[in-house]
Amino acid sequence: MYWRTPDVRQITTINTFKEESSIYSFVSSAVGKNYDELTEYAIEYFDKKDNPKYFGQIISFINFLGLIELDEGSYGHVKANELLEDIYGRVTATHDFSLAKEYLDYYLSMWQFPTPNLNDNRQDSITKPYILIIRVLQGLYNRDPDEAYLSKKDFFRLFEHPSIRTIEDITHGYIDDIIKNRNTALALSQAVLNRKVSYYGALLSESYLLTFNPSDYGNSGDFMFGLKRNIDVNTHVGSIIRKYKDEYFIFDPDKNANDKEVLGHWSKWINDKEKFFYWRRQKMLIEDVGRFHDYCASKGFFYDKDLIRRFITSLDTKPFLILTGISGSGKTKIAELWADYRERTGDQKLHISVGSNWTDNKKLLGYKNIVMDDAYIKTKLVDIITEANSNEYEEFIVILDEMNLSHVERYFSDFLSALESLNHEILLPNNQKVYWKHNLKIIGTVNIDETTYMFSPKVLDRANVIEMNAVEPSKYIESVIDSENKVYTYLKDKVWFEKYLSIMDKLYSALGGKFGFRVIDEISQYLKINTDAFGDDVFSKSFDEQIMQKVLPKLHGSKAALKPRLNNLEETLGGEEGEYTLSLGKIKEMNEALKKGYASYIGD
């Protein structure tokens, strides 16, 4: 008594979820029908009158994927499957198969079925084929990345091996045996071998982790598949194994796997909506960290990979993130780049500059116009929140720039309350309700200076707060040096370029890292313009001017705070053979002013 291996040659994203005559369109149209009626209905639906056994050819496929959820009362009537209904609805509405593709990826990560226990034919055991496969590939990868593939013989031996039932059985010795026995003959003809493994190959063909291209591993022969050759794959494999290695659908060995009760439970287990979206977020997170880091670099912006990971996982943890740090450190830019990277359109992203006179929520939630018979004047933010409420599969991004120019607790109080309430409800001025759901990401930027207000614990408790600071100028410049969006590709061959990097790093160190990417970019642009127009001989003079115009104006403070920085700058610039007379003169002037206890660039 075991679940016979179904024919899954048609398991593809398109054939499962395409708009017309797909497997799921059939299942969706069969909601309410008795399971026993489906044979005749399938013949009619797919127009297979000349093939009365047609339903028998696809039913295993349908059961295998858990596409049919049956009524729990009688386990006889087809019930609407919420997750798959949503996916199918998205496909038909947008012609976008990305979510459907992710569903099949998700399904594979949990793929299992009952098979006869090889040691005791009276019982069935559940195996997790996908996890077994990727655990073997992981072991091969850890041994040697060039060995992270399976031949057809390797694959056949994996599922014929009497002792390989769980991932704990994939030992170092087993991995060694795979490599050692790859050229060992099987007591099977190639035709029989191909037939035995073709079913699995068809099912795995859309896996986002696997490559079926022999040239990726320099192997022809009977190569079946291997891990894709990119740096994220092993991370994906580890994530799947950690999450699902012990999570099983419990199969009752006293019941046939085609039993209606078993089918109903199986569908409910595999198509758990919360489980799917958790898996999807994990998959996207792993992919996004590396890809977003590279995307930022391609646009000329450097962010440490750990900062990228913190940024993305913070948004996934809670949909409210505050970015703070020195001016020009890329706070607003990373939020804008994230929206662009996620390909958010004008209807899915919004940039709001907070005003210094915001004392209520009108700029965010709108207001009633008493002159127009209390007509509700709504905002673009309300439109985006409404759209986010009706489309939970999409991410919507709102940037609140310079949040603390006004008291956050006054204009943002509705959102702070909604974030911690059970239903995340926001009441609009017209008494309609919208909700701050997890797919609405609000990213606030903060500058801390004399013109801003500090955040209260109420605000800080409701957000992740990431402090963003710059890095050494040379490290930043080297990271974006080939970006077409930056000036450095034109500067790297200048005779003074290496000297420039060295002095910028010294300035950065002297000031304790208190200038950001914007300052570096603008100084570099100024130097390019001047040296292009007047020759490389004006480099030192132009650099001196920029230190005077872009670096020194930020300096102010008491003697105790400012004196060490001025001394560091004087030592750094004074060691450059008197080239920076303009800046050194200003530093001397500010040191004189410090004798009164306080000095600033502007004024006494």
Coordinates of C-alpha atoms in Angstrom, one line a residue, residues 1 4 45 48 52 75 84 87 124 183 194 201 217 253 272 328 385-386 389 408 417 491 514 538 571:
M1 CA 0.0 0.0 0.0
R4 CA 2.2 5.2 -6.8
Y45 CA -13.7 20.3 -19.6
K48 CA -11.3 14.4 -24.3
P52 CA -12.4 8.4 -21.5
Y75 CA -14.0 14.6 2.3
L84 CA -3.9 28.6 -5.2
I87 CA -2.1 32.7 -7.4
D124 CA 5.1 3.1 4.4
N183 CA 32.3 5.7 -13.5
N194 CA 16.8 7.2 -18.7
G201 CA 14.1 15.2 -14.1
Y217 CA 30.4 21.4 -14.9
P253 CA 0.3 3.8 6.8
D272 CA -0.7 26.6 4.0
G328 CA 25.4 62.6 2.8
I385 CA -2.2 52.5 1.4
T386 CA -5.5 51.5 -0.3
N389 CA -4.5 46.7 1.2
V408 CA 6.8 62.9 14.7
S417 CA -1.0 53.4 16.9
L491 CA 39.6 60.4 -12.7
K514 CA 32.4 63.0 9.8
V538 CA 45.7 73.3 -10.4
E571 CA 48.9 68.3 11.1

